[in-house]
Amino acid sequence: MIRAVVFDVGECLVDETREYGTWADWLGVPRHTFHAMFGAVIAQGRDYREVFQEFRPGFDLYDEREKRAAAGQPEWFGEDDLYADVRPALRRLRADGLWLGIAGNQTVRAGKLLRELFTDDVDLIGTSDDWGASKPDPEFFRRVAEVVPFAGDEILYVGDRVDNDLRPAVAAGMRTALVHRGPWATIQWRTEEAEKLPTFRIDSLLELPGLIRDFNG
Protein backbone atom coordinates (compact mmCIF):
# COMPACT_ATOMS: atom_id res chain seq x y z
CA MET A 1 0.00 0.00 0.00
CA ILE A 2 0.94 3.63 -0.44
CA ARG A 3 0.78 5.36 2.93
CA ALA A 4 2.92 8.45 2.33
CA VAL A 5 3.25 10.91 -0.53
CA VAL A 6 6.36 13.10 -0.81
CA PHE A 7 6.49 15.91 -3.35
CA ASP A 8 9.35 17.52 -5.21
CA VAL A 9 9.17 21.33 -5.29
CA GLY A 10 10.12 22.98 -8.58
CA GLU A 11 7.71 22.24 -11.44
CA CYS A 12 5.82 19.85 -9.18
CA LEU A 13 4.33 22.23 -6.60
CA VAL A 14 5.90 25.52 -7.71
CA ASP A 15 5.74 26.98 -11.22
CA GLU A 16 9.28 28.30 -11.72
CA THR A 17 8.44 30.71 -14.54
CA ARG A 18 9.01 33.70 -12.27
CA GLU A 19 12.26 32.31 -10.87
CA TYR A 20 13.96 31.62 -14.17
CA GLY A 21 12.66 34.86 -15.62
CA THR A 22 14.34 36.80 -12.82
CA TRP A 23 17.59 34.89 -13.43
CA ALA A 24 17.50 35.96 -17.07
CA ASP A 25 17.00 39.55 -15.92
CA TRP A 26 19.89 39.23 -13.44
CA LEU A 27 22.16 37.99 -16.22
CA GLY A 28 20.98 40.71 -18.56
CA VAL A 29 19.76 38.14 -21.10
CA PRO A 30 16.42 38.30 -22.96
CA ARG A 31 14.04 35.90 -21.24
CA HIS A 32 13.16 34.00 -24.43
CA THR A 33 16.87 33.48 -25.12
CA PHE A 34 17.49 32.19 -21.61
CA HIS A 35 14.50 29.86 -21.81
CA ALA A 36 15.57 28.53 -25.21
CA MET A 37 19.06 27.75 -23.89
CA PHE A 38 17.51 26.17 -20.79
CA GLY A 39 15.48 23.79 -22.95
CA ALA A 40 18.48 22.96 -25.13
CA VAL A 41 20.63 22.08 -22.13
CA ILE A 42 17.92 19.82 -20.69
CA ALA A 43 17.32 18.12 -24.04
CA GLN A 44 21.05 17.36 -24.24
CA GLY A 45 20.90 15.64 -20.84
CA ARG A 46 23.15 18.22 -19.21
CA ASP A 47 22.89 19.74 -15.74
CA TYR A 48 20.57 22.77 -15.84
CA ARG A 49 23.22 24.82 -14.02
CA GLU A 50 25.28 24.71 -17.19
CA VAL A 51 22.75 27.16 -18.68
CA PHE A 52 24.29 29.92 -16.58
CA GLN A 53 27.78 29.01 -17.79
CA GLU A 54 26.68 29.53 -21.38
CA PHE A 55 25.99 33.18 -20.64
CA ARG A 56 28.61 33.82 -17.97
CA PRO A 57 31.53 31.34 -17.78
CA GLY A 58 32.62 30.72 -14.20
CA PHE A 59 29.15 31.55 -12.87
CA ASP A 60 28.71 30.31 -9.28
CA LEU A 61 25.01 29.81 -8.56
CA TYR A 62 25.43 29.83 -4.77
CA ASP A 63 27.43 33.06 -4.78
CA GLU A 64 25.05 34.73 -7.22
CA ARG A 65 22.08 33.81 -5.00
CA GLU A 66 23.80 35.63 -2.16
CA LYS A 67 24.51 38.62 -4.39
CA ARG A 68 20.87 38.76 -5.42
CA ALA A 69 19.79 38.68 -1.79
CA ALA A 70 22.24 41.46 -0.91
CA ALA A 71 20.86 43.51 -3.81
CA GLY A 72 17.30 43.11 -2.52
CA GLN A 73 16.39 40.60 -5.23
CA PRO A 74 16.44 37.24 -3.40
CA GLU A 75 14.98 34.04 -4.79
CA TRP A 76 11.30 34.09 -3.94
CA PHE A 77 8.06 32.30 -4.62
CA GLY A 78 4.63 32.68 -3.09
CA GLU A 79 1.03 31.52 -3.26
CA ASP A 80 0.62 32.83 -6.82
CA ASP A 81 3.50 30.61 -7.97
CA LEU A 82 1.85 27.37 -6.80
CA TYR A 83 0.20 25.29 -9.49
CA ALA A 84 -3.59 25.53 -9.21
CA ASP A 85 -4.02 21.84 -8.33
CA VAL A 86 -1.65 21.88 -5.34
CA ARG A 87 -3.95 23.01 -2.53
CA PRO A 88 -6.97 20.85 -3.50
CA ALA A 89 -4.76 17.80 -4.08
CA LEU A 90 -3.13 18.14 -0.66
CA ARG A 91 -6.54 18.51 0.99
CA ARG A 92 -7.89 15.37 -0.68
CA LEU A 93 -4.80 13.31 0.09
CA ARG A 94 -4.89 14.46 3.71
CA ALA A 95 -8.61 13.60 3.92
CA ASP A 96 -7.71 10.09 2.73
CA GLY A 97 -5.38 9.74 5.72
CA LEU A 98 -2.08 9.86 3.85
CA TRP A 99 1.15 11.14 5.42
CA LEU A 100 2.42 14.06 3.33
CA GLY A 101 5.88 15.52 2.84
CA ILE A 102 7.81 17.94 0.65
CA ALA A 103 11.45 17.24 -0.21
CA GLY A 104 13.49 18.80 -2.98
CA ASN A 105 16.73 20.42 -4.06
CA GLN A 106 16.18 23.75 -2.37
CA THR A 107 18.15 26.30 -0.40
CA VAL A 108 17.65 27.17 3.26
CA ARG A 109 15.91 30.37 2.13
CA ALA A 110 13.53 28.41 -0.09
CA GLY A 111 12.88 25.98 2.76
CA LYS A 112 11.73 28.92 4.89
CA LEU A 113 9.36 30.03 2.14
CA LEU A 114 7.96 26.50 1.87
CA ARG A 115 7.35 26.31 5.62
CA GLU A 116 5.47 29.60 5.49
CA LEU A 117 3.32 28.39 2.59
CA PHE A 118 2.60 24.89 3.91
CA THR A 119 2.52 25.36 7.68
CA ASP A 120 -0.44 23.05 8.32
CA ASP A 121 -0.62 21.14 5.05
CA VAL A 122 2.17 18.58 5.33
CA ASP A 123 3.95 16.51 7.96
CA LEU A 124 7.50 17.31 6.85
CA ILE A 125 9.47 19.75 4.72
CA GLY A 126 13.07 18.82 3.93
CA THR A 127 15.58 20.44 1.57
CA SER A 128 18.91 19.47 0.11
CA ASP A 129 20.54 22.29 2.08
CA ASP A 130 19.00 20.95 5.31
CA TRP A 131 20.29 17.46 4.63
CA GLY A 132 23.61 18.19 2.92
CA ALA A 133 22.66 15.96 -0.03
CA SER A 134 21.12 16.83 -3.38
CA LYS A 135 19.13 14.74 -5.83
CA PRO A 136 19.95 12.48 -7.56
CA ASP A 137 22.42 11.48 -4.82
CA PRO A 138 21.11 8.28 -3.16
CA GLU A 139 21.83 9.93 0.21
CA PHE A 140 18.99 12.37 -0.42
CA PHE A 141 16.51 9.53 -0.75
CA ARG A 142 17.99 7.74 2.25
CA ARG A 143 17.18 10.87 4.22
CA VAL A 144 13.63 10.84 2.87
CA ALA A 145 13.27 7.21 3.92
CA GLU A 146 14.60 8.02 7.40
CA VAL A 147 12.07 10.78 8.10
CA VAL A 148 8.99 9.10 6.63
CA PRO A 149 7.44 6.72 9.18
CA PHE A 150 6.70 3.98 6.64
CA ALA A 151 8.63 1.44 4.58
CA GLY A 152 10.22 2.53 1.31
CA ASP A 153 7.68 0.74 -0.87
CA GLU A 154 4.87 2.53 1.01
CA ILE A 155 6.25 5.93 -0.07
CA LEU A 156 5.18 7.60 -3.33
CA TYR A 157 7.67 10.23 -4.52
CA VAL A 158 6.13 12.73 -6.95
CA GLY A 159 8.35 14.68 -9.33
CA ASP A 160 8.74 16.13 -12.80
CA ARG A 161 12.10 14.59 -13.73
CA VAL A 162 13.05 11.05 -14.68
CA ASP A 163 16.74 11.59 -13.97
CA ASN A 164 16.59 13.54 -10.70
CA ASP A 165 13.36 12.20 -9.20
CA LEU A 166 12.09 8.90 -10.51
CA ARG A 167 15.27 6.99 -11.18
CA PRO A 168 16.88 7.51 -7.73
CA ALA A 169 13.56 7.13 -5.91
CA VAL A 170 12.94 3.76 -7.58
CA ALA A 171 16.50 2.72 -6.74
CA ALA A 172 15.66 3.54 -3.10
CA GLY A 173 12.66 1.20 -3.27
CA MET A 174 9.96 3.86 -3.51
CA ARG A 175 6.91 4.15 -5.73
CA THR A 176 6.93 7.15 -8.08
CA ALA A 177 4.62 9.48 -9.99
CA LEU A 178 5.74 11.59 -12.94
CA VAL A 179 3.77 14.82 -13.32
CA HIS A 180 3.57 16.13 -16.87
CA ARG A 181 4.53 19.80 -16.59
CA GLY A 182 7.57 22.03 -16.69
CA PRO A 183 10.48 21.75 -19.15
CA TRP A 184 11.94 18.44 -17.92
CA ALA A 185 8.71 16.44 -18.01
CA THR A 186 7.75 17.96 -21.35
CA ILE A 187 11.07 16.94 -22.89
CA GLN A 188 11.26 13.51 -21.21
CA TRP A 189 7.58 12.50 -21.33
CA ARG A 190 7.73 10.23 -24.38
CA THR A 191 11.00 8.51 -23.54
CA GLU A 192 10.93 4.80 -22.79
CA GLU A 193 12.06 5.36 -19.22
CA ALA A 194 9.36 7.96 -18.57
CA GLU A 195 6.72 5.57 -19.87
CA LYS A 196 7.85 2.44 -18.01
CA LEU A 197 9.52 3.57 -14.78
CA PRO A 198 6.84 5.45 -12.79
CA THR A 199 4.03 3.83 -10.87
CA PHE A 200 1.75 6.61 -12.14
CA ARG A 201 1.95 9.12 -14.99
CA ILE A 202 -0.25 12.14 -14.33
CA ASP A 203 -1.18 15.46 -15.90
CA SER A 204 -2.51 16.85 -12.62
CA LEU A 205 -1.90 16.23 -8.94
CA LEU A 206 -5.67 15.91 -8.59
CA GLU A 207 -5.38 12.48 -10.21
CA LEU A 208 -3.36 11.14 -7.29
CA PRO A 209 -6.10 10.53 -4.68
CA GLY A 210 -8.10 8.29 -7.00
CA LEU A 211 -5.06 6.48 -8.35
CA ILE A 212 -3.76 5.79 -4.85
CA ARG A 213 -7.15 4.54 -3.65
CA ASP A 214 -7.32 2.17 -6.62
CA PHE A 215 -3.73 1.03 -6.05
CA ASN A 216 -4.35 0.37 -2.37
CA GLY A 217 -7.68 -1.28 -3.06
Coordinates of C-alpha atoms in Angstrom, one line a residue:
M1 CA 0.0 0.0 0.0
I2 CA 0.9 3.6 -0.4
R3 CA 0.8 5.4 2.9
A4 CA 2.9 8.4 2.3
V5 CA 3.2 10.9 -0.5
V6 CA 6.4 13.1 -0.8
F7 CA 6.5 15.9 -3.4
D8 CA 9.4 17.5 -5.2
V9 CA 9.2 21.3 -5.3
G10 CA 10.1 23.0 -8.6
E11 CA 7.7 22.2 -11.4
C12 CA 5.8 19.8 -9.2
L13 CA 4.3 22.2 -6.6
V14 CA 5.9 25.5 -7.7
D15 CA 5.7 27.0 -11.2
E16 CA 9.3 28.3 -11.7
T17 CA 8.4 30.7 -14.5
R18 CA 9.0 33.7 -12.3
E19 CA 12.3 32.3 -10.9
Y20 CA 14.0 31.6 -14.2
G21 CA 12.7 34.9 -15.6
T22 CA 14.3 36.8 -12.8
W23 CA 17.6 34.9 -13.4
A24 CA 17.5 36.0 -17.1
D25 CA 17.0 39.5 -15.9
W26 CA 19.9 39.2 -13.4
L27 CA 22.2 38.0 -16.2
G28 CA 21.0 40.7 -18.6
V29 CA 19.8 38.1 -21.1
P30 CA 16.4 38.3 -23.0
R31 CA 14.0 35.9 -21.2
H32 CA 13.2 34.0 -24.4
T33 CA 16.9 33.5 -25.1
F34 CA 17.5 32.2 -21.6
H35 CA 14.5 29.9 -21.8
A36 CA 15.6 28.5 -25.2
M37 CA 19.1 27.7 -23.9
F38 CA 17.5 26.2 -20.8
G39 CA 15.5 23.8 -22.9
A40 CA 18.5 23.0 -25.1
V41 CA 20.6 22.1 -22.1
I42 CA 17.9 19.8 -20.7
A43 CA 17.3 18.1 -24.0
Q44 CA 21.1 17.4 -24.2
G45 CA 20.9 15.6 -20.8
R46 CA 23.1 18.2 -19.2
D47 CA 22.9 19.7 -15.7
Y48 CA 20.6 22.8 -15.8
R49 CA 23.2 24.8 -14.0
E50 CA 25.3 24.7 -17.2
V51 CA 22.8 27.2 -18.7
F52 CA 24.3 29.9 -16.6
Q53 CA 27.8 29.0 -17.8
E54 CA 26.7 29.5 -21.4
F55 CA 26.0 33.2 -20.6
R56 CA 28.6 33.8 -18.0
P57 CA 31.5 31.3 -17.8
G58 CA 32.6 30.7 -14.2
F59 CA 29.2 31.5 -12.9
D60 CA 28.7 30.3 -9.3
L61 CA 25.0 29.8 -8.6
Y62 CA 25.4 29.8 -4.8
D63 CA 27.4 33.1 -4.8
E64 CA 25.0 34.7 -7.2
R65 CA 22.1 33.8 -5.0
E66 CA 23.8 35.6 -2.2
K67 CA 24.5 38.6 -4.4
R68 CA 20.9 38.8 -5.4
A69 CA 19.8 38.7 -1.8
A70 CA 22.2 41.5 -0.9
A71 CA 20.9 43.5 -3.8
G72 CA 17.3 43.1 -2.5
Q73 CA 16.4 40.6 -5.2
P74 CA 16.4 37.2 -3.4
E75 CA 15.0 34.0 -4.8
W76 CA 11.3 34.1 -3.9
F77 CA 8.1 32.3 -4.6
G78 CA 4.6 32.7 -3.1
E79 CA 1.0 31.5 -3.3
D80 CA 0.6 32.8 -6.8
D81 CA 3.5 30.6 -8.0
L82 CA 1.9 27.4 -6.8
Y83 CA 0.2 25.3 -9.5
A84 CA -3.6 25.5 -9.2
D85 CA -4.0 21.8 -8.3
V86 CA -1.6 21.9 -5.3
R87 CA -4.0 23.0 -2.5
P88 CA -7.0 20.9 -3.5
A89 CA -4.8 17.8 -4.1
L90 CA -3.1 18.1 -0.7
R91 CA -6.5 18.5 1.0
R92 CA -7.9 15.4 -0.7
L93 CA -4.8 13.3 0.1
R94 CA -4.9 14.5 3.7
A95 CA -8.6 13.6 3.9
D96 CA -7.7 10.1 2.7
G97 CA -5.4 9.7 5.7
L98 CA -2.1 9.9 3.9
W99 CA 1.1 11.1 5.4
L100 CA 2.4 14.1 3.3
G101 CA 5.9 15.5 2.8
I102 CA 7.8 17.9 0.6
A103 CA 11.4 17.2 -0.2
G104 CA 13.5 18.8 -3.0
N105 CA 16.7 20.4 -4.1
Q106 CA 16.2 23.7 -2.4
T107 CA 18.1 26.3 -0.4
V108 CA 17.6 27.2 3.3
R109 CA 15.9 30.4 2.1
A110 CA 13.5 28.4 -0.1
G111 CA 12.9 26.0 2.8
K112 CA 11.7 28.9 4.9
L113 CA 9.4 30.0 2.1
L114 CA 8.0 26.5 1.9
R115 CA 7.4 26.3 5.6
E116 CA 5.5 29.6 5.5
L117 CA 3.3 28.4 2.6
F118 CA 2.6 24.9 3.9
T119 CA 2.5 25.4 7.7
D120 CA -0.4 23.1 8.3
D121 CA -0.6 21.1 5.0
V122 CA 2.2 18.6 5.3
D123 CA 3.9 16.5 8.0
L124 CA 7.5 17.3 6.8
I125 CA 9.5 19.7 4.7
G126 CA 13.1 18.8 3.9
T127 CA 15.6 20.4 1.6
S128 CA 18.9 19.5 0.1
D129 CA 20.5 22.3 2.1
D130 CA 19.0 21.0 5.3
W131 CA 20.3 17.5 4.6
G132 CA 23.6 18.2 2.9
A133 CA 22.7 16.0 0.0
S134 CA 21.1 16.8 -3.4
K135 CA 19.1 14.7 -5.8
P136 CA 20.0 12.5 -7.6
D137 CA 22.4 11.5 -4.8
P138 CA 21.1 8.3 -3.2
E139 CA 21.8 9.9 0.2
F140 CA 19.0 12.4 -0.4
F141 CA 16.5 9.5 -0.7
R142 CA 18.0 7.7 2.2
R143 CA 17.2 10.9 4.2
V144 CA 13.6 10.8 2.9
A145 CA 13.3 7.2 3.9
E146 CA 14.6 8.0 7.4
V147 CA 12.1 10.8 8.1
V148 CA 9.0 9.1 6.6
P149 CA 7.4 6.7 9.2
F150 CA 6.7 4.0 6.6
A151 CA 8.6 1.4 4.6
G152 CA 10.2 2.5 1.3
D153 CA 7.7 0.7 -0.9
E154 CA 4.9 2.5 1.0
I155 CA 6.2 5.9 -0.1
L156 CA 5.2 7.6 -3.3
Y157 CA 7.7 10.2 -4.5
V158 CA 6.1 12.7 -7.0
G159 CA 8.3 14.7 -9.3
D160 CA 8.7 16.1 -12.8
R161 CA 12.1 14.6 -13.7
V162 CA 13.0 11.1 -14.7
D163 CA 16.7 11.6 -14.0
N164 CA 16.6 13.5 -10.7
D165 CA 13.4 12.2 -9.2
L166 CA 12.1 8.9 -10.5
R167 CA 15.3 7.0 -11.2
P168 CA 16.9 7.5 -7.7
A169 CA 13.6 7.1 -5.9
V170 CA 12.9 3.8 -7.6
A171 CA 16.5 2.7 -6.7
A172 CA 15.7 3.5 -3.1
G173 CA 12.7 1.2 -3.3
M174 CA 10.0 3.9 -3.5
R175 CA 6.9 4.1 -5.7
T176 CA 6.9 7.1 -8.1
A177 CA 4.6 9.5 -10.0
L178 CA 5.7 11.6 -12.9
V179 CA 3.8 14.8 -13.3
H180 CA 3.6 16.1 -16.9
R181 CA 4.5 19.8 -16.6
G182 CA 7.6 22.0 -16.7
P183 CA 10.5 21.7 -19.1
W184 CA 11.9 18.4 -17.9
A185 CA 8.7 16.4 -18.0
T186 CA 7.7 18.0 -21.3
I187 CA 11.1 16.9 -22.9
Q188 CA 11.3 13.5 -21.2
W189 CA 7.6 12.5 -21.3
R190 CA 7.7 10.2 -24.4
T191 CA 11.0 8.5 -23.5
E192 CA 10.9 4.8 -22.8
E193 CA 12.1 5.4 -19.2
A194 CA 9.4 8.0 -18.6
E195 CA 6.7 5.6 -19.9
K196 CA 7.9 2.4 -18.0
L197 CA 9.5 3.6 -14.8
P198 CA 6.8 5.5 -12.8
T199 CA 4.0 3.8 -10.9
F200 CA 1.8 6.6 -12.1
R201 CA 1.9 9.1 -15.0
I202 CA -0.2 12.1 -14.3
D203 CA -1.2 15.5 -15.9
S204 CA -2.5 16.9 -12.6
L205 CA -1.9 16.2 -8.9
L206 CA -5.7 15.9 -8.6
E207 CA -5.4 12.5 -10.2
L208 CA -3.4 11.1 -7.3
P209 CA -6.1 10.5 -4.7
G210 CA -8.1 8.3 -7.0
L211 CA -5.1 6.5 -8.3
I212 CA -3.8 5.8 -4.8
R213 CA -7.2 4.5 -3.7
D214 CA -7.3 2.2 -6.6
F215 CA -3.7 1.0 -6.1
N216 CA -4.4 0.4 -2.4
G217 CA -7.7 -1.3 -3.1

